[in-house]
Each structure stands twice: as C-alpha cells, then as structure tokens.
Amino acid sequence: MSQAQTLAVEVIAIEQVTPLIKHFTLSAVDGAELPAFSGGSHIIVVLRGATRIYRNPYSLLSSPHSLGSYEIGVRRMEESRGGSHFLHDQVTVGSRLEIAHPVNLFPLAKTARKQVLIAGGIGITPFLAQLEDLHDGTAPYELHYSVRSPEHAAFLPRLREREGDRVRLYFDSESQAIDFDGLLANQPLGTHVYVCGPAGLINRVMTTAQRLGWPDSHLHSEQFTAPPTGDAFEVVLARAKLTVQVAPDRSLLESIEAAGVEVPYLCRGGVCGFCQTRVLEVDGELLHNDHFLSDAEKTKGKSIMPCVSRARCKNLVLDL
Amino acid sequence: MLISGIKSKPVYSPLEADTRGRYHLMLAIGGAATALERVLGQLSAADPDALTRSRVLFAPDRGKAAAGSATATPATAAAVGFFAAWPQLDVRLYPDIPALLAALRVLLDESLMGTRLYVAAPESFIGRAVQLALEFNMNQDEIRAEALGSLARRVHCIHCRTTTEDVRTNIVECGGCGRWLLVRDHYSRRLAAYMGVMVDAESPGERPAVQEIFP
C-alpha cells in the first residue's frame, strides 16, 4: 500500500460515547461514496502531526450497506505514542484526514451454521459492522460483550435497540464474567467464534476452545497491537544502502518510511503479514511483537514484522 | 487421455487419531473398518475416557442384509468381532450405506463443536460422507479419511448434471443423457463426484476403447 492510494476525508461528526472512547464519522471530501467494505474491515488513518506522521488502524463500525460515510471508534490509550491522543485532542469536526482503502483481516465465515461474537471493550467495533451483515443472514448469532462498567460500554443503546436479546453484557464493575467453558462446550457443529479485545480475553477464548476440541478453522481473532516503544536502535537497509535510526517512540516501519523507503503494509498492527521483511544479519535479539509469525519463525529470526517489532542489538541488516 | 496432476483430486492418508478433538465420530464401510484400529489405539492411549466420547457407524460394502437383521452379512459379522475389542465403544450397525448416511445426518445435527469425523471406506463413500459433513460446515481440519477398497467413482455429467454411480472405466455412458463421458480427475467435494466430459464432442463416434481403470 502506498500513500498515493489514500482517500481524502473530512470529519463530519464527533461524539464522546464513553469517558475514553470517541466516535468519529468521516465522509469523502469530494462528497462521493466511499469504497465498499465487508464487516470486520479496518482502515488506516493517516494523521499528520506537527513533527511526525501517525498511521493507525481502526475497525470500521458503520454499516457496510451505507457508504456515504465511515465510522470509527477510538479509545484514548493510556500509553499512546500519540496517535489516539492526536485524534482525541487535535481533530475536530471539519478536520481533514487521509485514510487508506478498507482491508478485511477479520471476515465472517459465510458458511457458518452459527456465529458467536465475543467483544472486550473497544473490541466491539468490528462486530458493529459485522452485525449488519449477520442481521440479513439466516444463521443464528449472539454477541457477548465484556466491558469495565456500564459507563464504559460504548454503543450500548444502538446494540440493545437493534439486537435485543442477542447481546449479552458482562460488567467487570458488577463482577460479571463470561463463562468461557459454558459458552464453548455446547455449541452445535459448524459454529464459528470471533473474538476481538484485549490479549487476555483472546487468550482465554482460544485456550478454552482448543481444550474443548475446537479446530483452528472455526476460531477467529483480531487484535491490533499498537507499536510498542522501546530502546533506540540502528538498522541498515541493505538494498537501499541506508542506515536508519529508530527512536524509542517510533516503530521500525515508521523510521524506514521516514528515510524514504516504502515497505508494503495493510494493517500496521502485527496481524496481516504484509510488511514481513527478511533479516539478513542480526547480532542480538529480535523483539517480535506480532501475531503473524509462528513461534518457530520467531525463534529462527529470519523475518521481522517492522510495523510492531523492534530489536535489541548493535547490528541489524534488513533486505530492503 | 486422463489429465493427471489436477489439484482437486482428493489425497488420502492412513488414519491417525486427532487427540485434540473432544468427540470422535467414525464411519466404517465393510472390510475398511480395520483401518480404525490405529485411531482407536491412539485415542485410548492418549485418554482412557476418549472412547466413551467416540462412536462408530458401520455398514457392509454392498448388498442389503436380510430383512430385520443388520448383522446378516459376513462383513458385518466380521466388524462386530473386530469392534468387540473396545467394549466402551458405541458401535451402531446399519444394513446398507443409505441407512448409514441417513443416521449420520441426524447425528451431525446433534453433534457439538469439538467433534472429529473419521472415514474408513472406499473412496466413493468418503465423498458422500464429506459432502454431508460440509453441509454442517465441518472443515478439512475436522475430517480425516482413508480410502480402502474399490476405486469406483461417482461421475457427474457436466452436460446434463446426472451423477452416474459405480464407474470403473475410463469412459462411461451417462446414465442421464447417454453421452459418452471421459472420467476426469477433476473432483467436486460439493457434488461428491468426479467430472465427466463428453469424450467425442469434436469427432462424433470416435471414442477410445472402454477399459477398467478404477477397479
């Protein structure tokens, strides 16, 4: 994906839906319909700050059937490198942003006999769009939404109004928790489970399902990792013949891009695998933070996902 | 004339237990039942209780048993003897393949996620069982099959869409439209059949000799 393919959009509405989450509505600057997408898709939002550019992935939560605008929900991250703070603090109605075309790395299985959606906190966003697709289908579905407290439950009125009993809520503040064993032990053959939220929730669902015999093809998860900060390091781009410094609060991918070298990407969150880059030399440790490479591949150290991963070493040479 | 290397042609391998599964549903046809021996051994070795969550559906290969008795064929009697080594196992005997498939449909509808399907049978039956499992959205990582016995194929006429059963020859006269069909390796899991394409469309009447190639 290159910068040339971005769409120019304008923020037409902003709503503070919980103390931490803002709901943004974006429409094309030229007033045209936005590209079609399917439930579970995300966009990359390009934010031009005073000193740097952020490119953050956000799931589309608006209906795939209405392309006059896109909607995203942005949680203000405590340890933000700046992207979510920029959206919360600097972007106002009328602000212009660039976005990349939607990409779906979290699609619904169309042949499922039953769909079980499990959301934790801001992980509700891709499901809001998927529910629009499920609403029109014939397969039964249910949504389990786990959130800190009622005041933090984003989009609740909309969910209750449209989905009624199909939504089950679990509030940490009232010591309510999803009974993972009960939920996963008795699902009919052909059920698919989707989970989006914090790593702990995804791990609980995956390990419980696997223990109960669920095969991988029926388990789906999405978690965008914000690029972790870390120590500064230096990287040599072998083909470009460039040496690039990676600052503590910049990702490897951002640093390479700032040096003028383009790396293909789709998600910038360690999920899609597009930015996978060959490691030619490394004299220390690769700090893999992605969900794409297998454990064996991570140990082997021949590849790195520069969107979220870093290195602790003196000499790192990449095939770029 | 048979084009080889077609990717859709199913590949089978000796059955192994998938001990990650919670429930194990096994289908066995005729003498192929013995291919389940390794699966049953591996399951009980991994978890002594696994066989209590396992079930076998058996039918003899061909012909109907005498009315009222599912155990009338020699194949069925042999299977009863074979499965007697696993007394915890729920073994159900059916007089023929249609009866077994009807029972399988009911069972799949009641089955839960965590179920694995194992099929030890001639290829044409495997196709029918997998076709049914697909209706219940079972994926390839939930199904294992070992082909034993006859290679006879179900052949789907791409012209009139009739499926001709039990085809053992390189070309076959379509049971629906009467065209002579070349039996291809091109396989449809949805139709549970190999594709048959009119063999003499370009030069009517010019056909290769009929040879048995799927004994």
Coordinates of C-alpha atoms in Angstrom, one line a residue:
Chain A
M1 CA 0.0 0.0 0.0
S2 CA 1.4 3.3 -0.9
Q3 CA 0.5 6.8 0.2
A4 CA -0.8 7.5 -3.3
Q5 CA -3.8 5.3 -2.7
T6 CA -5.2 7.2 0.3
L7 CA -8.7 8.9 0.2
A8 CA -9.2 12.4 1.5
V9 CA -11.9 12.5 4.1
E10 CA -13.4 15.1 6.4
V11 CA -14.6 14.6 9.9
I12 CA -18.3 15.4 9.9
A13 CA -19.3 14.3 13.4
I14 CA -17.5 13.5 16.7
E15 CA -19.3 12.1 19.7
Q16 CA -17.8 11.2 23.1
V17 CA -19.5 7.9 23.7
T18 CA -17.7 6.9 26.9
P19 CA -15.1 8.6 29.1
L20 CA -12.4 7.1 26.9
I21 CA -14.0 6.5 23.5
K22 CA -14.8 9.0 20.8
H23 CA -16.9 8.1 17.8
F24 CA -15.8 9.7 14.6
T25 CA -17.8 10.0 11.3
L26 CA -15.9 10.6 8.2
S27 CA -17.1 11.4 4.7
A28 CA -15.2 11.9 1.4
V29 CA -14.1 15.4 0.8
D30 CA -15.4 15.3 -2.7
G31 CA -18.8 14.0 -1.4
A32 CA -18.6 10.8 -3.3
E33 CA -19.5 7.3 -1.9
L34 CA -16.6 5.7 -0.1
P35 CA -15.3 2.3 -1.2
A36 CA -17.4 -0.8 -0.4
F37 CA -16.3 -3.0 2.5
S38 CA -17.4 -6.0 4.5
G39 CA -18.0 -6.3 8.2
G40 CA -14.7 -6.7 10.1
S41 CA -12.7 -4.4 7.8
H42 CA -10.3 -1.7 9.1
I43 CA -8.9 1.4 7.6
I44 CA -5.5 3.0 8.2
V45 CA -6.0 6.6 9.3
V46 CA -3.0 8.9 8.4
L47 CA -2.6 11.7 11.0
R48 CA -0.1 14.4 10.2
G49 CA 1.1 15.7 13.5
A50 CA 3.4 18.7 13.9
T51 CA 6.6 16.6 14.0
R52 CA 5.6 13.2 12.7
I53 CA 3.0 11.2 10.8
Y54 CA 0.9 8.5 12.5
R55 CA -0.7 5.7 10.6
N56 CA -3.1 3.8 12.9
P57 CA -5.6 1.0 12.1
Y58 CA -9.2 1.4 13.2
S59 CA -12.0 -1.0 12.5
L60 CA -15.0 0.3 10.6
L61 CA -18.1 0.2 12.8
S62 CA -20.6 1.7 10.4
S63 CA -22.9 -0.4 8.2
P64 CA -21.4 -2.0 5.1
H65 CA -24.6 -1.0 3.4
S66 CA -24.2 2.7 3.8
L67 CA -21.2 4.1 2.1
G68 CA -21.9 7.8 2.5
S69 CA -19.7 7.9 5.5
Y70 CA -17.4 5.6 7.5
E71 CA -17.5 5.5 11.3
I72 CA -14.7 4.5 13.7
G73 CA -14.4 4.3 17.4
V74 CA -11.1 5.5 19.0
R75 CA -10.2 4.6 22.5
R76 CA -7.7 7.0 24.2
M77 CA -4.8 4.8 25.0
E78 CA -3.0 5.4 28.3
E79 CA 0.4 4.8 26.8
S80 CA -0.3 6.2 23.4
R81 CA 2.6 7.1 21.3
G82 CA 0.4 9.9 20.2
G83 CA -2.0 8.6 17.5
S84 CA -5.1 8.2 19.7
H85 CA -4.2 11.4 21.7
F86 CA -3.9 13.2 18.4
L87 CA -7.4 12.0 17.3
H88 CA -8.9 12.8 20.7
D89 CA -7.3 16.2 21.2
Q90 CA -6.5 17.8 17.9
V91 CA -9.1 16.5 15.4
T92 CA -12.3 18.5 15.3
V93 CA -15.4 18.5 13.1
G94 CA -14.2 19.8 9.8
S95 CA -10.7 18.4 10.1
R96 CA -9.4 16.7 7.0
L97 CA -7.6 13.3 7.2
E98 CA -6.3 10.8 4.8
I99 CA -7.4 7.1 5.0
A100 CA -6.3 4.0 3.2
H101 CA -8.9 1.8 1.5
P102 CA -10.6 -0.7 3.8
V103 CA -9.0 -4.1 4.2
N104 CA -10.7 -7.1 5.9
L105 CA -8.4 -9.3 8.0
F106 CA -11.3 -10.4 10.3
P107 CA -14.1 -11.6 7.9
L108 CA -17.1 -13.7 8.9
A109 CA -17.1 -17.3 7.7
K110 CA -20.0 -17.2 5.2
T111 CA -20.9 -20.9 5.5
A112 CA -21.1 -21.0 9.3
R113 CA -24.2 -22.6 10.9
K114 CA -23.9 -20.3 13.9
Q115 CA -21.8 -17.3 14.8
V116 CA -20.6 -16.4 18.3
L117 CA -19.0 -13.0 18.7
I118 CA -17.1 -12.1 21.8
A119 CA -16.0 -8.5 22.4
G120 CA -13.9 -6.9 25.1
G121 CA -14.1 -3.1 25.5
I122 CA -13.1 -1.3 22.3
G123 CA -13.0 -4.7 20.6
I124 CA -16.8 -4.2 20.0
T125 CA -16.1 -2.0 16.9
P126 CA -15.6 -4.6 14.1
F127 CA -18.6 -6.5 15.4
L128 CA -20.9 -3.5 15.0
A129 CA -20.3 -3.7 11.2
Q130 CA -20.5 -7.5 11.1
L131 CA -23.8 -7.4 12.9
E132 CA -25.3 -5.5 10.0
D133 CA -24.3 -8.5 7.7
L134 CA -25.5 -11.1 10.2
H135 CA -28.8 -9.3 10.6
D136 CA -29.6 -10.1 7.0
G137 CA -28.4 -13.7 7.1
T138 CA -30.1 -16.9 8.1
A139 CA -27.5 -18.3 10.6
P140 CA -28.3 -17.7 14.3
Y141 CA -25.8 -15.5 16.1
E142 CA -25.1 -14.0 19.5
L143 CA -22.8 -11.3 20.9
H144 CA -21.1 -11.5 24.3
Y145 CA -19.8 -8.0 25.2
S146 CA -17.5 -7.7 28.2
V147 CA -16.7 -4.3 29.5
R148 CA -15.4 -2.4 32.5
S149 CA -18.6 -0.9 33.6
P150 CA -21.9 0.4 32.1
E151 CA -20.5 3.9 31.6
H152 CA -17.6 2.4 29.6
A153 CA -19.9 0.2 27.4
A154 CA -19.7 2.0 24.0
F155 CA -22.5 1.8 21.5
L156 CA -24.8 0.1 24.0
P157 CA -28.1 1.9 23.1
R158 CA -27.5 1.0 19.4
L159 CA -26.8 -2.6 20.2
R160 CA -29.8 -3.0 22.5
E161 CA -32.1 -1.4 20.1
R162 CA -31.1 -3.5 17.1
E163 CA -30.0 -6.8 18.6
G164 CA -32.1 -7.1 21.8
D165 CA -31.6 -10.4 23.5
R166 CA -28.8 -11.4 21.1
V167 CA -26.5 -9.2 23.1
R168 CA -25.3 -10.4 26.5
L169 CA -23.4 -7.9 28.7
Y170 CA -20.8 -8.6 31.3
F171 CA -19.6 -5.7 33.5
D172 CA -16.4 -6.1 35.5
S173 CA -17.8 -3.5 37.9
E174 CA -20.5 -5.9 38.8
S175 CA -18.2 -8.9 38.9
Q176 CA -19.9 -10.4 35.9
A177 CA -17.6 -12.6 33.7
I178 CA -18.1 -14.7 30.6
D179 CA -18.4 -18.4 31.5
F180 CA -16.0 -19.5 28.7
D181 CA -16.4 -23.2 29.3
G182 CA -20.2 -23.0 29.4
L183 CA -20.2 -20.9 26.3
L184 CA -17.9 -23.0 24.2
A185 CA -18.6 -26.6 25.4
N186 CA -22.1 -26.9 23.9
Q187 CA -22.1 -25.2 20.5
P188 CA -23.5 -27.0 17.5
L189 CA -21.3 -28.3 14.8
G190 CA -20.5 -25.6 12.3
T191 CA -20.3 -22.8 14.9
H192 CA -17.6 -20.1 14.4
V193 CA -16.2 -18.0 17.2
Y194 CA -14.9 -14.5 16.7
V195 CA -13.0 -12.6 19.5
C196 CA -11.7 -9.0 19.5
G197 CA -10.4 -7.2 22.5
P198 CA -7.5 -7.3 25.0
A199 CA -4.9 -10.1 24.7
G200 CA -6.0 -11.7 27.9
L201 CA -9.6 -12.2 26.6
I202 CA -8.3 -13.5 23.2
N203 CA -6.0 -16.0 25.0
R204 CA -8.8 -17.2 27.3
V205 CA -11.2 -17.8 24.4
M206 CA -8.5 -19.6 22.3
T207 CA -7.1 -21.8 25.0
T208 CA -10.6 -22.8 26.3
A209 CA -11.8 -23.5 22.8
Q210 CA -8.8 -25.6 22.0
R211 CA -9.1 -27.6 25.2
L212 CA -12.7 -28.3 24.2
G213 CA -11.6 -29.6 20.8
W214 CA -12.4 -26.7 18.6
P215 CA -10.3 -26.8 15.4
D216 CA -8.4 -23.6 14.3
S217 CA -10.6 -23.1 11.2
H218 CA -13.6 -22.2 13.4
L219 CA -11.7 -19.7 15.6
H220 CA -11.1 -16.1 14.6
S221 CA -9.5 -13.3 16.4
E222 CA -8.2 -9.8 15.8
Q223 CA -6.1 -7.6 18.0
F224 CA -4.2 -4.7 16.6
T225 CA -1.0 -4.1 18.5
A226 CA 0.0 -0.5 18.8
P227 CA 3.7 -0.4 18.1
P228 CA 5.4 -0.8 21.4
T229 CA 8.0 1.7 22.4
G230 CA 11.5 0.6 23.4
D231 CA 15.2 1.4 23.3
A232 CA 16.6 3.2 20.3
F233 CA 18.4 1.0 17.8
E234 CA 20.0 1.3 14.3
V235 CA 19.1 -0.6 11.2
V236 CA 20.9 -1.0 7.9
L237 CA 18.7 -1.3 4.8
A238 CA 20.9 -3.4 2.5
R239 CA 19.4 -2.7 -0.9
A240 CA 18.8 1.0 -0.2
K241 CA 22.3 1.3 1.2
L242 CA 20.9 3.4 4.1
T243 CA 21.5 3.4 7.8
V244 CA 18.3 4.4 9.8
Q245 CA 18.0 5.3 13.5
V246 CA 14.9 4.0 15.2
A247 CA 13.9 6.3 18.1
P248 CA 12.3 4.9 21.3
D249 CA 8.8 6.2 20.4
R250 CA 8.9 5.4 16.7
S251 CA 8.3 2.0 15.1
L252 CA 10.8 0.3 12.8
L253 CA 8.3 0.7 9.9
E254 CA 7.8 4.4 10.6
S255 CA 11.5 5.0 10.8
I256 CA 12.1 3.2 7.5
E257 CA 9.3 5.2 5.9
A258 CA 10.7 8.5 7.2
A259 CA 14.0 7.6 5.5
G260 CA 12.1 7.4 2.2
V261 CA 11.9 3.7 1.8
E262 CA 8.5 2.2 1.2
V263 CA 7.5 -1.1 2.7
P264 CA 4.2 -2.8 1.7
Y265 CA 1.7 -2.9 4.6
L266 CA -2.0 -3.4 5.2
C267 CA -2.7 -3.3 9.0
R268 CA 0.3 -1.8 10.8
G269 CA -0.7 -3.8 13.8
G270 CA 1.1 -7.1 13.5
V271 CA -1.7 -9.0 12.0
C272 CA -1.7 -9.2 8.2
G273 CA 1.9 -10.2 7.4
F274 CA 2.3 -7.8 4.5
C275 CA 5.3 -6.0 5.9
Q276 CA 7.2 -9.2 6.6
T277 CA 10.9 -8.4 5.9
R278 CA 13.9 -10.7 5.6
V279 CA 16.5 -10.3 8.3
L280 CA 20.0 -10.6 6.7
E281 CA 22.1 -10.1 9.8
V282 CA 21.4 -9.6 13.5
D283 CA 23.9 -9.8 16.4
G284 CA 21.4 -9.5 19.2
E285 CA 17.8 -10.1 19.9
L286 CA 14.7 -9.5 17.7
L287 CA 11.8 -8.3 19.8
H288 CA 8.9 -9.8 18.0
N289 CA 5.5 -8.3 18.9
D290 CA 3.4 -9.5 16.0
H291 CA 0.6 -12.1 15.9
F292 CA 1.6 -13.3 12.4
L293 CA 4.8 -15.2 12.6
S294 CA 4.7 -18.6 14.2
D295 CA 6.7 -19.2 17.4
A296 CA 9.1 -21.3 15.4
E297 CA 9.6 -18.5 12.8
K298 CA 10.2 -16.0 15.6
T299 CA 12.9 -18.2 17.2
K300 CA 14.5 -18.7 13.8
G301 CA 15.0 -15.0 13.5
K302 CA 15.0 -14.9 9.6
S303 CA 12.0 -12.5 9.4
I304 CA 10.6 -9.5 11.2
M305 CA 7.4 -7.5 11.1
P306 CA 8.7 -3.9 11.2
C307 CA 5.2 -2.5 12.0
V308 CA 5.3 -3.6 15.6
S309 CA 8.6 -5.4 16.2
R310 CA 11.9 -4.0 17.3
A311 CA 15.4 -5.2 18.0
R312 CA 18.0 -5.1 20.8
C313 CA 21.3 -5.3 19.0
K314 CA 24.3 -3.4 17.7
N315 CA 23.9 -4.6 14.1
L316 CA 20.7 -5.3 12.2
V317 CA 20.6 -5.6 8.4
L318 CA 17.3 -5.9 6.6
D319 CA 16.7 -6.9 3.0
L320 CA 15.2 -3.6 2.0
Chain B
M1 CA -6.0 -39.1 -22.1
L2 CA -6.7 -38.8 -18.3
I3 CA -5.1 -35.5 -17.3
S4 CA -3.0 -36.0 -14.2
G5 CA -1.9 -33.5 -11.6
I6 CA -5.4 -32.0 -11.1
K7 CA -5.3 -30.3 -7.7
S8 CA -8.9 -31.1 -6.7
K9 CA -8.3 -34.8 -6.7
P10 CA -8.6 -35.8 -3.1
V11 CA -5.5 -37.2 -1.4
Y12 CA -6.0 -39.7 1.4
S13 CA -3.6 -40.9 4.0
P14 CA -3.6 -43.6 6.7
L15 CA -5.9 -42.7 9.5
E16 CA -4.4 -41.2 12.7
A17 CA -6.3 -40.0 15.7
D18 CA -6.7 -36.3 16.3
T19 CA -6.3 -36.2 20.1
R20 CA -7.2 -32.5 20.2
G21 CA -10.8 -33.5 19.3
R22 CA -13.3 -34.0 22.1
Y23 CA -15.8 -36.3 20.4
H24 CA -14.8 -38.8 17.7
L25 CA -17.3 -40.0 15.1
M26 CA -16.1 -42.8 12.9
L27 CA -17.6 -44.2 9.8
A28 CA -16.6 -47.6 8.5
I29 CA -17.7 -49.5 5.4
G30 CA -17.1 -53.2 5.1
G31 CA -13.6 -54.5 5.4
A32 CA -12.2 -51.0 5.6
A33 CA -13.3 -51.0 9.3
T34 CA -9.9 -52.4 10.3
A35 CA -8.3 -49.1 9.4
L36 CA -9.8 -47.7 12.6
E37 CA -7.6 -49.9 14.7
R38 CA -4.8 -47.4 14.9
V39 CA -7.2 -44.5 15.6
L40 CA -8.8 -46.4 18.5
G41 CA -5.5 -47.4 19.9
Q42 CA -4.1 -43.8 19.8
L43 CA -7.3 -42.4 21.3
S44 CA -7.4 -44.8 24.2
A45 CA -3.6 -44.3 24.8
A46 CA -4.0 -40.5 24.9
D47 CA -7.0 -40.5 27.2
P48 CA -8.7 -43.6 28.7
D49 CA -12.1 -41.9 28.5
A50 CA -11.8 -40.9 24.9
L51 CA -13.6 -44.0 23.7
T52 CA -16.6 -43.1 25.8
R53 CA -16.9 -40.0 23.7
S54 CA -16.5 -42.0 20.5
R55 CA -19.0 -43.6 18.2
V56 CA -18.7 -45.9 15.2
L57 CA -21.3 -46.2 12.4
F58 CA -20.8 -49.3 10.3
A59 CA -22.4 -50.6 7.1
P60 CA -21.4 -53.5 4.9
D61 CA -19.9 -52.6 1.5
R62 CA -22.5 -53.9 -0.9
G63 CA -25.9 -55.6 -1.0
K64 CA -28.6 -55.4 1.6
A65 CA -28.6 -57.6 4.7
A66 CA -31.6 -59.9 5.1
A67 CA -34.7 -58.0 6.3
G68 CA -34.7 -57.4 10.1
S69 CA -31.1 -58.3 10.7
A70 CA -28.3 -55.8 10.4
T71 CA -25.7 -58.5 11.2
A72 CA -26.7 -60.8 8.4
T73 CA -23.7 -60.2 6.1
P74 CA -20.3 -61.8 6.7
A75 CA -18.7 -58.3 6.6
T76 CA -21.0 -57.1 9.4
A77 CA -20.3 -60.2 11.5
A78 CA -16.6 -59.6 11.0
A79 CA -16.9 -56.0 12.1
V80 CA -18.8 -57.0 15.2
G81 CA -16.0 -59.3 16.0
F82 CA -13.4 -56.6 15.3
F83 CA -15.0 -53.9 17.4
A84 CA -15.6 -56.3 20.4
A85 CA -12.0 -55.5 21.4
W86 CA -13.2 -52.0 22.5
P87 CA -16.2 -52.7 24.8
Q88 CA -16.6 -49.0 25.8
L89 CA -17.2 -48.0 22.2
D90 CA -20.7 -47.2 20.9
V91 CA -20.9 -49.2 17.7
R92 CA -24.0 -48.9 15.5
L93 CA -24.7 -51.2 12.6
Y94 CA -26.7 -50.3 9.5
P95 CA -27.9 -52.6 6.8
D96 CA -26.6 -50.5 4.0
I97 CA -24.9 -47.2 3.0
P98 CA -28.1 -45.2 2.5
A99 CA -29.3 -46.1 6.0
L100 CA -25.9 -45.2 7.5
L101 CA -25.9 -41.8 5.7
A102 CA -29.5 -41.1 6.9
A103 CA -28.3 -41.8 10.5
L104 CA -25.2 -39.7 10.0
R105 CA -27.3 -36.7 9.0
V106 CA -29.3 -36.9 12.3
L107 CA -26.1 -37.4 14.3
L108 CA -24.3 -34.4 12.7
D109 CA -27.3 -32.2 13.5
E110 CA -27.0 -33.2 17.2
S111 CA -23.2 -33.0 17.3
L112 CA -21.2 -30.3 19.1
M113 CA -18.1 -28.3 18.2
G114 CA -15.1 -30.4 19.1
T115 CA -16.2 -33.4 17.0
R116 CA -13.8 -35.1 14.6
L117 CA -15.0 -37.2 11.7
Y118 CA -13.0 -40.3 10.6
V119 CA -13.9 -42.2 7.5
A120 CA -12.5 -45.7 6.6
A121 CA -14.2 -46.7 3.4
P122 CA -14.0 -46.9 -0.4
E123 CA -13.5 -43.5 -2.0
S124 CA -17.0 -43.1 -3.3
F125 CA -18.4 -43.4 0.2
I126 CA -15.8 -41.0 1.6
G127 CA -17.1 -38.4 -0.9
R128 CA -20.7 -38.9 0.2
A129 CA -19.8 -38.6 3.9
V130 CA -17.6 -35.5 3.4
Q131 CA -20.4 -33.9 1.3
L132 CA -22.7 -34.3 4.2
A133 CA -20.2 -33.0 6.7
L134 CA -19.7 -29.9 4.5
E135 CA -23.4 -29.2 4.9
F136 CA -22.8 -29.0 8.6
N137 CA -19.8 -26.7 7.9
M138 CA -17.2 -29.2 9.0
N139 CA -13.9 -28.1 7.6
Q140 CA -10.9 -30.1 6.5
D141 CA -9.2 -29.8 9.9
E142 CA -12.1 -31.8 11.4
I143 CA -12.3 -34.6 8.9
R144 CA -9.8 -37.4 8.2
A145 CA -10.3 -40.2 5.6
E146 CA -8.5 -43.3 4.4
A147 CA -9.6 -44.8 1.1
L148 CA -9.7 -48.6 1.0
G149 CA -11.3 -51.0 -1.4
S150 CA -12.9 -50.2 -4.7
L151 CA -11.7 -47.1 -6.7
A152 CA -15.1 -46.9 -8.5
R153 CA -16.1 -43.3 -9.0
R154 CA -19.2 -41.3 -8.9
V155 CA -19.2 -39.3 -12.1
H156 CA -21.1 -36.1 -12.6
C157 CA -22.0 -35.3 -16.2
I158 CA -21.1 -31.7 -16.8
H159 CA -23.7 -31.6 -19.7
C160 CA -26.9 -32.9 -18.1
R161 CA -25.8 -32.9 -14.4
T162 CA -26.7 -36.5 -13.8
T163 CA -24.4 -38.5 -11.4
T164 CA -23.6 -42.0 -12.6
E165 CA -22.6 -44.3 -9.7
D166 CA -20.0 -47.0 -9.5
V167 CA -18.0 -46.1 -12.6
R168 CA -15.0 -48.4 -13.1
T169 CA -14.0 -47.5 -16.6
N170 CA -12.1 -44.7 -18.4
I171 CA -15.2 -43.7 -20.3
V172 CA -18.8 -44.2 -19.4
E173 CA -22.2 -43.8 -20.9
C174 CA -24.0 -41.1 -18.9
G175 CA -27.0 -42.5 -17.1
G176 CA -28.9 -39.3 -17.8
C177 CA -28.3 -38.1 -21.3
G178 CA -26.5 -41.1 -22.8
R179 CA -23.4 -39.1 -23.9
W180 CA -20.1 -41.0 -23.6
L181 CA -18.1 -39.2 -20.9
L182 CA -14.4 -39.1 -20.2
V183 CA -13.9 -39.6 -16.5
R184 CA -11.6 -36.8 -15.3
D185 CA -9.6 -36.4 -12.1
H186 CA -11.3 -33.1 -11.6
Y187 CA -13.3 -33.6 -8.3
S188 CA -16.1 -31.6 -6.6
R189 CA -16.4 -32.0 -2.9
R190 CA -19.8 -30.3 -3.0
L191 CA -21.1 -32.8 -5.6
A192 CA -19.0 -35.7 -4.2
A193 CA -18.2 -36.7 -7.8
Y194 CA -15.6 -36.6 -10.5
M195 CA -16.4 -34.6 -13.6
G196 CA -17.4 -36.5 -16.8
V197 CA -16.9 -34.6 -20.1
M198 CA -18.3 -35.7 -23.4
V199 CA -15.4 -37.7 -25.0
D200 CA -16.4 -37.5 -28.7
A201 CA -17.8 -33.9 -28.9
E202 CA -15.3 -32.9 -31.6
S203 CA -15.4 -36.1 -33.6
P204 CA -18.7 -37.8 -33.0
G205 CA -18.4 -41.6 -32.6
E206 CA -14.6 -41.6 -32.2
R207 CA -14.0 -43.0 -28.8
P208 CA -11.2 -44.7 -27.1
A209 CA -11.7 -48.4 -26.1
V210 CA -13.5 -48.9 -22.8
Q211 CA -11.0 -50.1 -20.2
E212 CA -11.4 -50.8 -16.5
I213 CA -9.1 -48.3 -14.7
F214 CA -10.9 -47.9 -11.4
P215 CA -11.2 -51.5 -10.1

